[in-house]
């Protein structure tokens, strides 16, 4: 627990800074007997890693994960699974110019004020590099959930107001923005590259969906599926909003429109619509679990901005370097991971709730 | 901990069903020496209690709170503060007709499936009656925070798309919808009463703001101020979305617009804008902490709806009774409470983070 | 969680002071579907309550427990089970003389120094009155465990060095000290009454045993069955030591003597001896789980003692009133309760540990 | 949290198996600003490492610790401190003969039954090799506590019934058993070597003392200093009992003897005796905190023993190899570490308990 741990039964504790020796994670509560290899994890890490396309950062990290414990003869043993990625592209440059600088939109100021000290190299612990470990943990959760019939996928729903209206799962991994709509993808890519060209960045919306979730995951009142998803997703860097199902659009609906009508199919309860986003009263109802996150435009931009430094001096800054002009494409696997982690934890907990 | 507890150092565990004997809460981690009386708590409970106006439910509960422990000679002792409210308006009616019914939009189905048993009286534990205890705990947190210079207020920002554009704090408690804009309040009231007339309900947006929050509350990476706020607010009944600061609107902004420009006033760092909603990297930056929640239209409506029951029978239902046609006015003190609880917990934790 | 909660999945949070309005507890994580009534709980409370015999305190409390939530039509619903006992024999006397007094062996001094304030009536929260709630929670755990084939019993093993050598379960509840050996019981009673006569008190050892515990309860490395038992038992008032199985006597044995020899009976592993106390590597091995606790002589004695008060004045004190001259008889159900609570929590957790 | 984490604010999560790639730990809640280097940690690891003398195992591990995160320019940053030790002397031998064997006194059987799979190499996760990480974490806690005026030391109090009667701190690190009494040390060494010669092992008692602990550490009712010490110490491999202060000897005392008499020195409360072991009501009273642990004779012995294997076959086994004939000397730094960890956590928590 404390501050770098997430989850109750299936839980993990991450560590490491952007430009430190390594980043890593200890995953606890993994049930014994799950087949697991480094390749299971690497697959998703490759979807998050930098340098995938022109719309992502050019930082060079191959992000090769290593399993240090908890797996024996190809299966989990019930012991903590520790994972590590050694940082390659780190500590090479001279940081003296940014040492005292408060980059606009970054956590430099709050970390410095709170702790009186901060690792200023590449943002230290506040860097989104930490999300690699979320993806790694999420890969374990996905593997587990798959055995239980649950699958998870995410995609970029909007970039700079451009919306993917069609949902074609097959195309998601075939375009640089991970949109499920090739037409929208092209426009999104265009607006991202235009921003990049201009030394600027754009925001967007990522959507995550879990299919095959059994009825009954989530616990009243303070371990609800939706509230834990909200926490999990809001903890991702650059996220400013989370919604479930109808989300903010529900506020413009009538009760008679919003209530999902239950009906019976082969003796089972189904719902005509899914405004609930698969969750009622904090508990999964068997429908798709649907969440959406608002991702702000990346704070690191080349465009010159005014700011101040630690000594109270005003100055101008251009955050040069290799940054993502739009965070959505690489946020997709991270959001999937967080949903998988929450669902796996809820799944295990649900086993304890009936006599 | 487990399932009905929220918070790490300042934490609470609530209990009770809508039509059971009592609802209550045990508040732990309250520092010793805080002046506290029942009147401190009652004040906020009166803002949440049913029957306040035509736009809220007419259920009759005076919601008189009693302190059972943890306060001695007018001050907290550091021991758990237990609070109780005995239910008055309960168990009076005949429930046989709704015993097996799955009310649309309600947790009847998910509770039944998950637990194999449920208290069907007034929604049991899934009823928003539990939020009375949040308000009670929040009142303690507000009292504590006030001594530290932090004040919290909430209001109805939107109802059915009608938006309060002006923020006049003085008028919030003077109109039935708790809007900060009297003109908008009138329109909101109108639309709510029209829905009510029509046996229907409407949704809306509630906004909460904390002023005077010191820099440094919130912990990287999994006890962030924003992620814990998201969890806290999403756990409130009927909430479908949470946003911080710019929220979903950030997704249409450029990085150069969104980054709040830091500048120096009397040696202190201030920000030209507050898109961050007072939080950077999960840590408060000294600006107002701002959160907004999407509240779906109430599920309980008189209008006839199709549904099914536990035996798989299709039927029609009109959820008669005393229900809120719009949940926003009474959600305002609940949302304030959750923000206060999170901030107090973070405040206490922050005391442990520097040598 | 925080400070007044115990357990991970099956957990409880207690509240209340010795002479306050009430003592109570919220029990969370109770699986749905367990038959439960107040009588199930009262039974064990009656074994702990004051005034049972000459060797226990004469305080008058009938300790009638009331279930406030979480039980519906005779069964648990999976919601928190709140229990309350209103204090009867409280607040009647004048406390001005003991207000500032530090009674020797009591927590008066440490509470005052730590919190700067304390409820001095009957010891406030530090009173062993809190253990009534442990017994109540333990009764729920015992009911659950009984359905799983696990039974728990405790007894007074030693008083003032007098040891029960015979273990005859039938006689335990038939003598005032709860010893399993009637001959020893008589001597124990004599030594207790002699101490009482003399205004003094004596200590002793209580033993608790769980039979029928399945193999596999307890989690490596920091949720071991033995370490959690140690915590649970050491948290009981007046306990100064805890041992499992061979305990301190193991320190005088050879490895070749101490190792319990495994052998096979009907295809199952059994052990020739039980020095392990039913636990190896923190996990139950199917044998009886055996724990013993050292209980110091009660601190409240009539015999005059030197002490100091809050103002630093030296004085003499005789702790008059109705106190237990030996805590063992009433500690037996408390120790049983703590073992039951730990085992039930471990039982539920074990359900989540294999795929 | 989950299963491999200990502590609330200052907490750690350990991982790794005896003969796996590495063992490690993530230490969370370390306050920012503490000077920390690998040498601070190595010092204590060297006191625990194998191969120190004839009375300890001859396994060859230099146990060089590496800091992976959370320290920047020689100081902690408030971020998690990850530590790692790569295993050197591992995986070299052929394990096929012990693969299915249940070594008497070891966790082989319980792990196998519980998880259905186990890493049988060197005991896997159940090996005391994990305690190296406790020592590493303890070194951080000791460093912190030292700045607060708290010092911790441990020693071997008894081996096979031979008791160190004198406490001379200077000699502890100068004899192979870490006894504080050179005369007793010689006898202890003799009895250990005799057991070793005979292919057997002996048990003993380790004592740990903290000096300079401020009044007020520990929280009522379920985060007591003594109950958390009991948990912490009982979780160490081979520990069968824990006692605080007078411990089991209290059971033979009268209340009038056992109560420590308070008196005033320079306006401060002191105690004439320390039967309390520095803790009253779960809270430190300013006196030395004293704990003792019973350590069973090591289970790994060369002497031939009967046992069974996974297939239910009876057989005889001689646990050859490099094992400790007495665990006490190497348990000393582990016990010190656990006490330091508990005290540091309590110290930080205490900061949050008064307004």
Short mmCIF file of C-alpha atoms in Angstrom, two decimals, chain C residues 106-341:
data_model
loop_
_atom_site.label_atom_id
_atom_site.label_comp_id
_atom_site.label_asym_id
_atom_site.label_seq_id
_atom_site.Cartn_x
_atom_site.Cartn_y
_atom_site.Cartn_z
CA UNK C 106 -2.48 1.63 32.70
CA UNK C 107 -2.41 3.63 29.49
CA UNK C 108 -3.41 6.88 31.20
CA UNK C 109 0.02 8.41 30.79
CA UNK C 110 0.69 7.32 27.22
CA UNK C 111 -2.75 8.39 25.96
CA UNK C 112 -2.43 11.77 27.66
CA UNK C 113 1.04 12.40 26.27
CA UNK C 114 0.20 11.20 22.80
CA UNK C 115 -3.13 12.92 22.28
CA UNK C 116 -3.01 15.82 24.75
CA UNK C 117 -6.50 14.79 25.85
CA UNK C 118 -8.07 11.58 27.11
CA UNK C 119 -11.37 10.20 28.20
CA UNK C 120 -10.45 9.27 31.76
CA UNK C 121 -13.75 7.58 32.58
CA UNK C 122 -13.11 3.92 33.14
CA UNK C 123 -10.02 4.05 30.94
CA UNK C 124 -11.95 5.33 27.92
CA UNK C 125 -10.95 3.55 24.77
CA UNK C 126 -8.01 1.77 26.40
CA UNK C 127 -10.39 -0.28 28.57
CA UNK C 128 -10.73 -3.98 27.87
CA UNK C 129 -14.41 -3.23 27.36
CA UNK C 130 -13.51 -2.97 23.67
CA UNK C 131 -12.88 -6.70 23.65
CA UNK C 132 -16.64 -7.28 23.78
CA UNK C 133 -16.71 -6.24 20.16
CA UNK C 134 -13.95 -8.69 19.28
CA UNK C 135 -16.01 -11.44 20.83
CA UNK C 136 -19.03 -10.33 18.81
CA UNK C 137 -17.08 -10.36 15.56
CA UNK C 138 -15.50 -13.65 16.53
CA UNK C 139 -18.94 -15.17 16.93
CA UNK C 140 -19.68 -14.38 13.29
CA UNK C 141 -16.35 -15.89 12.25
CA UNK C 142 -17.00 -19.01 14.31
CA UNK C 143 -20.41 -19.44 12.69
CA UNK C 144 -18.81 -19.20 9.26
CA UNK C 145 -15.94 -21.52 10.13
CA UNK C 146 -18.27 -24.09 11.63
CA UNK C 147 -19.93 -24.46 8.23
CA UNK C 148 -16.45 -25.17 6.84
CA UNK C 149 -15.68 -27.80 9.48
CA UNK C 150 -13.46 -25.66 11.67
CA UNK C 151 -14.05 -25.43 15.43
CA UNK C 152 -12.23 -23.28 17.94
CA UNK C 153 -11.87 -23.54 21.69
CA UNK C 154 -9.75 -21.89 24.35
CA UNK C 155 -8.95 -22.41 27.98
CA UNK C 156 -6.82 -21.18 30.85
CA UNK C 157 -3.61 -23.19 30.70
CA UNK C 158 -1.85 -21.58 33.65
CA UNK C 159 -2.58 -19.18 36.50
CA UNK C 160 0.27 -17.86 38.62
CA UNK C 161 2.41 -20.80 37.56
CA UNK C 162 -0.24 -23.43 38.31
CA UNK C 163 -0.59 -25.46 35.16
CA UNK C 164 -3.51 -27.45 33.79
CA UNK C 165 -1.83 -30.67 32.74
CA UNK C 166 -4.97 -32.53 31.66
CA UNK C 167 -7.07 -31.29 28.73
CA UNK C 168 -10.69 -32.22 29.29
CA UNK C 169 -12.79 -30.01 27.04
CA UNK C 170 -16.03 -30.85 28.82
CA UNK C 171 -14.99 -29.20 32.07
CA UNK C 172 -13.77 -25.88 30.66
CA UNK C 173 -17.07 -24.06 30.95
CA UNK C 174 -17.83 -25.73 34.27
CA UNK C 175 -15.27 -23.97 36.40
CA UNK C 176 -14.80 -20.30 37.11
CA UNK C 177 -11.30 -20.08 35.63
CA UNK C 178 -12.09 -21.95 32.42
CA UNK C 179 -9.34 -24.49 32.97
CA UNK C 180 -9.54 -27.89 31.22
CA UNK C 181 -8.42 -29.68 34.37
CA UNK C 182 -10.70 -29.56 37.41
CA UNK C 183 -7.95 -30.26 39.89
CA UNK C 184 -5.80 -27.44 38.60
CA UNK C 185 -8.89 -25.23 38.34
CA UNK C 186 -9.48 -25.49 42.06
CA UNK C 187 -5.93 -24.46 42.86
CA UNK C 188 -6.07 -21.62 40.35
CA UNK C 189 -9.29 -20.35 41.87
CA UNK C 190 -7.72 -20.46 45.30
CA UNK C 191 -4.70 -18.44 44.25
CA UNK C 192 -6.89 -15.89 42.47
CA UNK C 193 -9.14 -15.39 45.47
CA UNK C 194 -6.13 -15.09 47.74
CA UNK C 195 -4.73 -12.34 45.53
CA UNK C 196 -8.12 -10.60 45.45
CA UNK C 197 -8.35 -10.80 49.21
CA UNK C 198 -4.97 -9.18 49.36
CA UNK C 199 -6.00 -6.37 47.00
CA UNK C 200 -3.69 -7.81 44.36
CA UNK C 201 -3.92 -9.69 41.06
CA UNK C 202 -2.30 -12.64 39.25
CA UNK C 203 -1.38 -13.45 35.66
CA UNK C 204 -1.64 -16.58 33.59
CA UNK C 205 -1.56 -18.27 30.21
CA UNK C 206 -4.50 -18.83 27.88
CA UNK C 207 -4.35 -21.40 25.08
CA UNK C 208 -6.47 -21.45 21.93
CA UNK C 209 -6.83 -24.30 19.49
CA UNK C 210 -8.49 -24.56 16.10
CA UNK C 211 -9.42 -28.00 14.86
CA UNK C 212 -10.32 -28.92 11.30
CA UNK C 213 -8.36 -26.12 9.67
CA UNK C 214 -7.76 -27.06 6.03
CA UNK C 215 -4.23 -27.08 4.62
CA UNK C 216 -3.34 -23.83 2.91
CA UNK C 217 -4.52 -20.92 5.07
CA UNK C 218 -2.04 -18.07 5.40
CA UNK C 219 -0.05 -16.21 2.77
CA UNK C 220 3.67 -15.82 2.30
CA UNK C 221 5.45 -13.57 3.33
CA UNK C 222 3.59 -10.82 5.15
CA UNK C 223 0.17 -12.33 5.66
CA UNK C 224 1.33 -15.47 7.37
CA UNK C 225 -1.11 -17.28 9.59
CA UNK C 226 1.29 -17.18 12.54
CA UNK C 227 2.31 -13.54 12.17
CA UNK C 228 -1.31 -12.40 11.89
CA UNK C 229 -2.26 -14.54 14.88
CA UNK C 230 0.58 -12.95 16.81
CA UNK C 231 -0.67 -9.48 15.92
CA UNK C 232 -4.28 -10.36 16.69
CA UNK C 233 -3.51 -11.92 20.05
CA UNK C 234 -0.92 -9.37 21.13
CA UNK C 235 -3.46 -6.60 20.50
CA UNK C 236 -5.62 -7.94 23.34
CA UNK C 237 -5.29 -5.91 26.52
CA UNK C 238 -2.73 -7.23 29.04
CA UNK C 239 -1.09 -9.71 26.66
CA UNK C 240 2.73 -9.65 26.91
CA UNK C 241 3.63 -12.69 24.83
CA UNK C 242 2.40 -15.00 22.09
CA UNK C 243 3.67 -18.39 21.06
CA UNK C 244 2.69 -20.89 18.39
CA UNK C 245 3.03 -24.65 18.88
CA UNK C 246 6.25 -25.43 20.70
CA UNK C 247 6.82 -21.72 21.22
CA UNK C 248 9.56 -20.74 23.65
CA UNK C 249 10.18 -24.37 24.56
CA UNK C 250 11.45 -24.94 21.01
CA UNK C 251 14.56 -22.96 21.91
CA UNK C 252 15.75 -25.83 24.05
CA UNK C 253 15.14 -28.55 21.48
CA UNK C 254 17.32 -30.06 18.77
CA UNK C 255 16.26 -29.84 15.14
CA UNK C 256 15.96 -33.63 15.03
CA UNK C 257 13.48 -33.49 17.92
CA UNK C 258 11.57 -30.43 16.80
CA UNK C 259 10.86 -31.32 13.16
CA UNK C 260 7.42 -32.93 13.03
CA UNK C 261 7.76 -36.21 11.14
CA UNK C 262 5.39 -36.42 8.18
CA UNK C 263 3.73 -39.72 7.36
CA UNK C 264 0.88 -40.90 5.20
CA UNK C 265 -2.58 -41.91 6.41
CA UNK C 266 -5.09 -42.89 3.75
CA UNK C 267 -3.14 -40.95 1.15
CA UNK C 268 -2.97 -37.85 3.28
CA UNK C 269 0.03 -36.25 4.93
CA UNK C 270 -0.12 -36.24 8.73
CA UNK C 271 2.50 -35.36 11.33
CA UNK C 272 3.69 -37.49 14.24
CA UNK C 273 4.03 -34.45 16.52
CA UNK C 274 2.74 -30.89 16.38
CA UNK C 275 5.61 -28.66 17.41
CA UNK C 276 4.69 -26.54 14.42
CA UNK C 277 1.36 -25.66 16.04
CA UNK C 278 -0.29 -26.43 12.74
CA UNK C 279 1.65 -23.84 10.74
CA UNK C 280 4.70 -24.26 8.48
CA UNK C 281 6.10 -21.36 6.48
CA UNK C 282 3.15 -19.26 7.62
CA UNK C 283 0.62 -21.68 6.12
CA UNK C 284 -1.66 -24.14 7.93
CA UNK C 285 -0.58 -27.76 7.52
CA UNK C 286 -3.87 -29.41 8.44
CA UNK C 287 -2.93 -30.12 12.04
CA UNK C 288 -4.46 -28.27 15.02
CA UNK C 289 -3.55 -24.61 15.07
CA UNK C 290 -2.29 -23.93 18.59
CA UNK C 291 -1.46 -20.58 20.16
CA UNK C 292 -0.71 -19.48 23.69
CA UNK C 293 -0.74 -16.01 25.23
CA UNK C 294 0.91 -14.62 28.33
CA UNK C 295 -1.48 -12.43 30.30
CA UNK C 296 0.03 -10.12 32.84
CA UNK C 297 -1.55 -9.67 36.27
CA UNK C 298 -4.31 -7.04 36.05
CA UNK C 299 -3.01 -3.52 36.61
CA UNK C 300 -6.07 -2.38 38.58
CA UNK C 301 -5.44 -3.38 42.18
CA UNK C 302 -6.76 -2.15 45.51
CA UNK C 303 -3.34 -2.41 47.10
CA UNK C 304 -1.82 1.02 47.51
CA UNK C 305 0.82 1.96 44.93
CA UNK C 306 3.00 5.00 44.34
CA UNK C 307 2.42 7.00 41.18
CA UNK C 308 2.34 10.51 39.73
CA UNK C 309 -0.30 12.71 38.17
CA UNK C 310 -0.50 14.92 35.14
CA UNK C 311 0.92 17.87 36.99
CA UNK C 312 3.97 15.89 38.03
CA UNK C 313 2.86 15.40 41.63
CA UNK C 314 3.82 12.16 43.39
CA UNK C 315 1.01 10.42 45.21
CA UNK C 316 -0.39 7.10 46.33
CA UNK C 317 -3.31 5.36 44.76
CA UNK C 318 -5.58 2.43 45.47
CA UNK C 319 -7.54 1.49 42.35
CA UNK C 320 -10.76 0.66 44.07
CA UNK C 321 -13.73 -0.63 42.18
CA UNK C 322 -14.84 -3.74 40.44
CA UNK C 323 -11.87 -5.31 38.77
CA UNK C 324 -10.77 -8.75 37.65
CA UNK C 325 -8.19 -10.27 40.00
CA UNK C 326 -7.19 -12.55 37.12
CA UNK C 327 -7.94 -11.73 33.49
CA UNK C 328 -7.63 -15.25 32.11
CA UNK C 329 -11.19 -16.56 32.46
CA UNK C 330 -12.71 -13.67 30.52
CA UNK C 331 -9.78 -13.57 28.07
CA UNK C 332 -10.60 -17.08 26.85
CA UNK C 333 -13.51 -16.06 24.57
CA UNK C 334 -11.56 -13.01 23.40
CA UNK C 335 -8.59 -15.14 22.34
CA UNK C 336 -10.91 -17.61 20.62
CA UNK C 337 -12.51 -14.70 18.79
CA UNK C 338 -9.21 -13.33 17.50
CA UNK C 339 -8.19 -16.74 16.23
CA UNK C 340 -11.53 -17.19 14.51
CA UNK C 341 -11.29 -13.77 12.89
#
